[in-house]
Coordinates of C-alpha atoms in Angstrom, one line a residue:
M1018 CA 26.5 108.8 -44.8
A1019 CA 28.8 110.7 -47.2
I1020 CA 32.6 110.1 -46.9
A1021 CA 34.3 113.3 -45.9
D1022 CA 37.1 114.7 -48.1
V1023 CA 40.0 116.2 -46.2
T1024 CA 43.1 117.8 -47.6
V1025 CA 46.1 118.4 -45.3
L1026 CA 48.7 120.9 -46.4
G1027 CA 52.1 119.8 -45.1
A1028 CA 53.7 116.5 -44.4
G1029 CA 55.5 117.1 -41.2
I1030 CA 54.5 115.5 -38.0
F1031 CA 51.5 117.7 -37.4
G1032 CA 50.2 117.3 -41.0
L1033 CA 50.7 113.5 -41.1
S1034 CA 49.2 113.0 -37.7
A1035 CA 46.1 115.0 -38.6
A1036 CA 45.8 113.1 -41.8
Y1037 CA 46.2 109.8 -40.0
A1038 CA 43.5 110.6 -37.4
C1039 CA 41.1 111.6 -40.1
A1040 CA 41.8 108.5 -42.2
R1041 CA 41.3 106.3 -39.2
R1042 CA 37.8 107.7 -38.9
G1043 CA 37.0 106.9 -42.5
A1044 CA 37.7 110.2 -44.2
R1045 CA 39.1 110.3 -47.8
V1046 CA 42.4 112.1 -47.2
R1047 CA 44.9 113.9 -49.5
V1048 CA 48.2 115.2 -48.2
I1049 CA 49.9 117.9 -50.2
E1050 CA 53.6 118.6 -49.4
A1051 CA 55.6 121.3 -51.1
A1052 CA 59.0 119.6 -50.8
R1053 CA 59.2 116.2 -49.2
I1054 CA 58.0 114.2 -46.2
G1055 CA 59.5 115.7 -43.0
A1056 CA 61.1 118.5 -44.9
G1057 CA 61.4 120.7 -41.8
S1058 CA 62.2 119.8 -38.2
S1059 CA 60.1 116.7 -38.6
G1060 CA 62.9 115.1 -40.6
G1061 CA 65.3 115.5 -37.6
V1062 CA 67.2 113.0 -35.5
V1063 CA 66.6 113.8 -31.8
G1064 CA 63.1 112.8 -31.0
A1065 CA 62.8 113.5 -27.3
L1066 CA 59.2 113.2 -26.2
A1067 CA 59.7 115.0 -22.9
P1068 CA 57.0 116.4 -20.6
H1069 CA 56.9 119.7 -18.8
T1070 CA 57.5 119.6 -15.1
P1071 CA 54.7 118.3 -12.9
E1072 CA 53.7 121.6 -11.3
N1073 CA 51.7 124.8 -12.0
W1074 CA 49.3 122.6 -14.1
N1075 CA 47.5 124.1 -17.0
A1076 CA 45.8 123.1 -20.2
K1077 CA 49.0 122.8 -22.2
K1078 CA 50.5 120.4 -19.7
Q1079 CA 47.3 118.4 -19.5
V1080 CA 47.1 118.0 -23.3
Q1081 CA 50.8 117.1 -23.4
F1082 CA 50.2 114.4 -20.7
D1083 CA 47.2 113.0 -22.5
S1084 CA 49.2 112.9 -25.7
L1085 CA 52.2 111.1 -24.2
M1086 CA 49.8 108.6 -22.7
R1087 CA 48.2 108.0 -26.1
A1088 CA 51.6 107.8 -27.9
E1089 CA 52.5 104.1 -27.2
A1090 CA 49.3 102.7 -28.7
W1091 CA 49.5 105.2 -31.6
W1092 CA 53.0 104.3 -32.6
T1093 CA 52.6 100.6 -31.9
E1094 CA 49.6 100.5 -34.3
I1095 CA 51.6 102.3 -37.0
A1096 CA 54.6 99.9 -36.6
A1097 CA 52.3 96.9 -36.7
A1098 CA 50.5 98.1 -39.8
T1099 CA 53.6 99.0 -41.8
G1100 CA 56.4 96.8 -40.5
M1101 CA 58.4 100.0 -40.1
D1102 CA 60.0 101.0 -36.8
P1103 CA 59.3 104.6 -35.8
G1104 CA 61.8 104.1 -33.0
Y1105 CA 59.3 104.6 -30.2
A1106 CA 60.2 103.5 -26.6
R1107 CA 59.1 104.9 -23.3
L1108 CA 62.2 104.5 -21.1
G1109 CA 62.1 107.8 -19.3
R1110 CA 64.7 110.5 -18.8
V1111 CA 67.5 111.2 -16.4
Q1112 CA 68.6 114.6 -15.2
P1113 CA 71.4 115.4 -12.7
L1114 CA 70.7 117.6 -9.6
A1115 CA 73.2 120.3 -9.2
D1116 CA 72.7 121.3 -5.5
D1117 CA 70.5 121.0 -2.4
R1118 CA 68.0 123.6 -3.8
A1119 CA 67.5 121.6 -7.0
L1120 CA 67.1 118.4 -5.0
A1121 CA 64.4 120.0 -2.8
L1122 CA 62.6 121.3 -5.8
A1123 CA 62.7 117.8 -7.5
E1124 CA 61.4 116.2 -4.3
A1125 CA 58.4 118.6 -4.3
R1126 CA 57.7 117.9 -7.9
A1127 CA 57.8 114.1 -7.2
V1128 CA 54.9 114.6 -4.8
Q1129 CA 52.9 116.7 -7.3
A1130 CA 53.5 114.1 -10.0
E1131 CA 51.8 111.4 -7.9
T1132 CA 48.5 113.3 -8.5
L1133 CA 49.1 115.2 -11.7
W1134 CA 50.4 112.1 -13.6
Q1135 CA 47.6 110.0 -12.2
G1136 CA 49.8 107.2 -11.1
R1137 CA 50.5 106.4 -14.7
A1138 CA 54.0 107.8 -14.6
A1139 CA 56.4 108.9 -11.9
W1140 CA 59.0 111.6 -11.2
R1141 CA 61.6 109.8 -9.1
I1142 CA 64.7 110.8 -7.2
R1143 CA 67.4 108.1 -7.6
P1144 CA 71.1 107.7 -6.9
V1145 CA 73.4 108.1 -9.9
S1146 CA 74.7 104.6 -9.2
D1147 CA 71.4 103.2 -10.5
F1148 CA 72.6 104.0 -14.1
P1149 CA 76.3 103.1 -14.0
G1150 CA 78.4 104.2 -17.0
W1151 CA 75.5 106.2 -18.4
A1152 CA 74.1 108.8 -16.0
P1153 CA 76.2 112.0 -16.0
D1154 CA 77.9 113.2 -12.8
S1155 CA 75.6 114.9 -10.3
P1156 CA 77.0 117.0 -7.5
T1157 CA 74.3 115.8 -5.1
G1158 CA 74.8 112.1 -6.1
Q1159 CA 71.1 112.1 -7.0
I1160 CA 69.3 112.3 -10.3
I1161 CA 65.7 112.8 -11.5
H1162 CA 64.3 109.8 -13.4
D1163 CA 60.9 110.5 -14.8
T1164 CA 59.1 107.6 -16.4
L1165 CA 56.8 109.7 -18.6
T1166 CA 59.4 110.7 -21.2
A1167 CA 59.6 108.7 -24.4
R1168 CA 61.6 108.8 -27.6
L1169 CA 61.2 108.1 -31.3
H1170 CA 63.2 108.7 -34.4
P1171 CA 61.6 111.7 -36.1
A1172 CA 62.4 111.0 -39.7
K1173 CA 61.6 107.3 -39.4
A1174 CA 58.4 108.0 -37.6
C1175 CA 57.2 110.3 -40.4
A1176 CA 58.2 107.7 -43.0
A1177 CA 56.2 105.0 -41.1
M1178 CA 53.1 107.3 -40.8
A1179 CA 53.3 108.2 -44.4
E1180 CA 53.3 104.5 -45.3
A1181 CA 50.4 103.8 -42.9
L1182 CA 48.4 106.5 -44.7
R1183 CA 49.1 105.1 -48.1
Q1184 CA 48.0 101.7 -46.9
M1185 CA 44.7 103.3 -45.8
G1186 CA 44.2 104.7 -49.2
A1187 CA 45.3 108.3 -48.6
E1188 CA 47.1 110.2 -51.3
I1189 CA 50.4 111.9 -50.6
L1190 CA 51.3 114.4 -53.3
I1191 CA 54.5 116.4 -53.6
G1192 CA 54.4 119.7 -55.3
D1193 CA 51.6 122.0 -56.4
H1194 CA 48.2 120.2 -56.3
A1195 CA 44.6 121.2 -55.9
P1196 CA 43.1 120.7 -52.4
R1197 CA 39.6 119.3 -52.0
G1198 CA 37.1 119.2 -49.2
K1199 CA 37.9 120.4 -45.8
I1200 CA 41.4 121.9 -45.5
I1201 CA 43.9 121.6 -42.7
E1202 CA 47.0 123.8 -42.9
A1203 CA 50.1 122.3 -41.2
T1204 CA 52.7 124.2 -43.0
G1205 CA 55.2 124.8 -40.2
A1206 CA 57.7 127.7 -40.3
A1207 CA 56.6 128.8 -43.8
G1208 CA 53.0 129.1 -42.5
L1209 CA 54.0 131.2 -39.6
A1210 CA 56.0 133.5 -41.9
E1211 CA 53.0 133.9 -44.1
L1212 CA 50.8 134.9 -41.2
S1213 CA 53.4 137.4 -39.8
T1214 CA 53.8 139.1 -43.2
A1215 CA 50.0 139.3 -43.9
L1216 CA 49.2 140.6 -40.4
G1217 CA 52.2 143.0 -40.1
A1218 CA 53.2 141.6 -36.8
V1219 CA 55.2 138.6 -35.5
V1220 CA 52.8 135.7 -35.0
G1221 CA 55.6 133.2 -34.9
N1222 CA 59.0 132.5 -36.3
A1223 CA 61.4 129.8 -37.4
V1224 CA 64.0 128.6 -34.8
K1225 CA 67.0 126.8 -36.3
G1226 CA 68.1 123.6 -34.5
Q1227 CA 71.3 121.6 -35.0
A1228 CA 71.8 118.0 -33.8
A1229 CA 74.1 115.1 -34.4
V1230 CA 74.0 111.3 -34.4
L1231 CA 76.8 109.4 -32.6
G1232 CA 77.8 105.8 -32.9
H1233 CA 77.0 104.7 -29.4
D1234 CA 74.5 101.9 -28.5
A1235 CA 72.5 102.7 -25.4
R1236 CA 69.1 101.6 -26.8
D1237 CA 67.8 100.1 -23.6
L1238 CA 68.7 103.1 -21.4
P1239 CA 66.8 106.3 -20.6
Q1240 CA 67.6 109.5 -22.4
L1241 CA 69.5 112.2 -20.6
F1242 CA 68.9 115.9 -20.2
V1243 CA 72.2 117.5 -19.2
E1244 CA 73.9 120.8 -19.7
G1245 CA 70.8 121.9 -21.6
L1246 CA 71.2 119.1 -24.1
H1247 CA 69.1 116.2 -25.0
V1248 CA 71.0 112.9 -25.3
V1249 CA 68.6 110.3 -26.9
P1250 CA 69.5 106.7 -27.5
H1251 CA 67.7 105.2 -30.5
T1252 CA 66.5 101.7 -31.2
D1253 CA 68.9 101.4 -34.1
G1254 CA 71.9 101.5 -31.8
T1255 CA 72.8 105.2 -32.3
T1256 CA 72.6 108.1 -29.9
A1257 CA 71.4 111.6 -30.9
V1258 CA 72.6 114.8 -29.2
G1259 CA 71.1 118.2 -29.6
S1260 CA 70.1 120.8 -30.1
T1261 CA 70.7 124.5 -30.7
S1262 CA 67.9 127.1 -30.6
E1263 CA 69.0 129.8 -33.1
R1264 CA 66.7 132.8 -33.7
E1265 CA 69.1 134.3 -36.2
F1266 CA 70.8 132.2 -38.9
D1267 CA 72.1 132.4 -42.4
A1268 CA 71.8 128.8 -43.7
P1269 CA 68.8 126.9 -42.4
A1270 CA 70.0 123.4 -43.4
R1271 CA 73.7 123.8 -42.8
T1272 CA 75.5 122.8 -39.7
D1273 CA 78.4 124.8 -38.3
A1274 CA 80.6 125.4 -35.2
L1275 CA 77.5 125.7 -33.0
L1276 CA 76.9 122.0 -33.5
E1277 CA 80.5 121.1 -32.9
D1278 CA 80.1 122.8 -29.5
V1279 CA 77.0 120.7 -28.8
I1280 CA 78.9 117.5 -29.6
A1281 CA 81.9 118.6 -27.4
R1282 CA 79.6 119.5 -24.5
A1283 CA 77.7 116.2 -24.8
R1284 CA 81.0 114.2 -24.8
A1285 CA 82.3 116.1 -21.8
A1286 CA 79.0 115.6 -19.8
V1287 CA 78.5 111.9 -20.8
P1288 CA 81.8 110.0 -20.6
A1289 CA 80.2 107.1 -22.5
L1290 CA 80.1 109.3 -25.6
A1291 CA 83.7 110.6 -25.4
E1292 CA 85.0 108.4 -28.2
A1293 CA 81.7 107.8 -30.1
P1294 CA 82.1 108.7 -33.8
V1295 CA 79.8 111.3 -35.4
L1296 CA 77.7 109.4 -37.9
A1297 CA 75.5 112.3 -39.1
R1298 CA 74.9 116.0 -38.7
W1299 CA 71.5 117.7 -39.1
A1300 CA 70.0 121.2 -39.2
G1301 CA 66.5 122.4 -39.8
L1302 CA 63.8 124.9 -38.8
R1303 CA 61.3 124.5 -36.0
P1304 CA 58.1 126.5 -36.0
R1305 CA 57.6 128.5 -32.8
A1306 CA 54.3 130.4 -32.3
K1307 CA 54.4 133.6 -30.4
S1308 CA 52.4 132.0 -27.6
R1309 CA 54.9 129.1 -27.4
A1310 CA 51.9 126.8 -27.5
P1311 CA 50.6 124.8 -30.5
M1312 CA 48.3 126.9 -32.7
L1313 CA 45.0 125.1 -33.5
G1314 CA 41.7 126.5 -34.8
A1315 CA 40.2 128.6 -37.6
H1316 CA 43.0 129.9 -39.9
P1317 CA 43.3 133.7 -39.3
L1318 CA 43.6 134.4 -43.1
R1319 CA 41.2 131.7 -44.3
P1320 CA 38.6 131.0 -41.6
D1321 CA 37.1 128.1 -43.5
H1322 CA 40.5 126.3 -43.1
V1323 CA 41.9 124.8 -39.9
I1324 CA 45.5 125.7 -38.9
L1325 CA 47.7 123.3 -37.0
N1326 CA 51.2 124.8 -36.4
G1327 CA 53.7 125.9 -33.8
G1328 CA 55.1 122.6 -32.6
F1329 CA 58.4 124.0 -31.4
K1330 CA 60.2 121.4 -29.3
I1331 CA 57.0 119.6 -28.3
G1332 CA 55.5 118.7 -31.7
F1333 CA 56.1 114.9 -31.7
G1334 CA 55.0 114.6 -28.1
M1335 CA 51.8 116.6 -28.7
A1336 CA 50.9 115.3 -32.1
P1337 CA 48.7 112.3 -31.3
E1338 CA 46.3 114.3 -29.0
L1339 CA 46.3 117.4 -31.3
A1340 CA 45.5 115.2 -34.3
E1341 CA 42.5 113.8 -32.5
M1342 CA 41.3 117.3 -31.7
V1343 CA 41.6 118.3 -35.3
A1344 CA 39.7 115.2 -36.4
D1345 CA 37.0 116.0 -33.8
L1346 CA 36.7 119.6 -35.2
V1347 CA 36.9 118.8 -38.9
L1348 CA 34.8 115.6 -39.1
E1349 CA 32.4 116.1 -36.2
G1350 CA 32.2 119.8 -35.6
R1351 CA 33.3 119.2 -32.0
D1352 CA 35.6 121.9 -30.6
R1353 CA 37.6 120.9 -27.5
I1354 CA 40.6 123.2 -28.3
P1355 CA 42.0 124.9 -25.2
D1356 CA 41.9 128.7 -25.4
A1357 CA 45.7 128.8 -25.0
F1358 CA 46.1 126.9 -28.2
R1359 CA 43.8 129.1 -30.4
P1360 CA 45.4 131.3 -33.0
E1361 CA 44.2 134.4 -31.1
A1362 CA 46.8 133.6 -28.4
S1363 CA 49.6 134.5 -30.9
L1364 CA 47.8 137.2 -33.0
P1365 CA 48.3 140.9 -32.6
R1366 CA 45.7 142.5 -30.3
A1367 CA 43.4 145.0 -31.7
P1368 CA 43.9 148.5 -30.3
A1369 CA 41.7 149.5 -27.5
P1370 CA 38.7 151.7 -28.6

């Protein structure tokens, strides 16, 4: 049986994951990246692998659940193979409950999670006192603690996956190189911009995010979601806070006053962070498809290519399962892509006859 040749364009989390899934199945893989590994949002610092709420179940939530369940073995394998820590840990997430209405809704979701999460994770209502010195104030005295949410360090995870690929014999090339074999395009915000320009309609767009790394060690504690912010402790003893969602921006890679506001809000909401020094600031672009779901299937401009794009906010959490779908399609011709993920969900509709 001939060895399949696969070229992946883009070395963000989607591209590296697709390459890894194909290489694990014996394909000869080449990754071509225009700038550097994790050049876009995949080189960030937050890394919240957080699920959607356990209600109104749909294909997107099911794939996300399957991917979060797959993630521990996926990242453990990569860490063991490379000796590099991607920062993965599944310690859950804590959210305050603002009032009795929020508490009642959380209780209803807890019941639904028992079925939808198949007993493999839970959506729990717990007292704030269960996490002394860490959980933010909650007017009800209660919090949500879900045990499905995980975390990793985006830039370190991409570096570890790139090393795993090299160890498997894959090429990772920076710059302009010739593709070969079957081609997967995972080119992020630039790829969505190309589609929008070519089709004369918005297919997707870049959303700027800004985040910071603080010098506070909470590595054994769950992450927080408070005041619209993710507060994510990392295994290296730092804590990341973020992020903004900016549809309009001037400098994609430059932080500004919006990040200072994020830091101030995080410190106000989480007293443990009040005196934590800022160790690093980050800004980058996240690709958001018009459908708000990942985009996977035949490329609208090059139907013999496969597109994998649109991982806005959920890319790292969805990557393991989407990568396996891509490998199924490219290597086996097996299509198990949900309709909601197909490019057509974001493309302009043809006018009615």
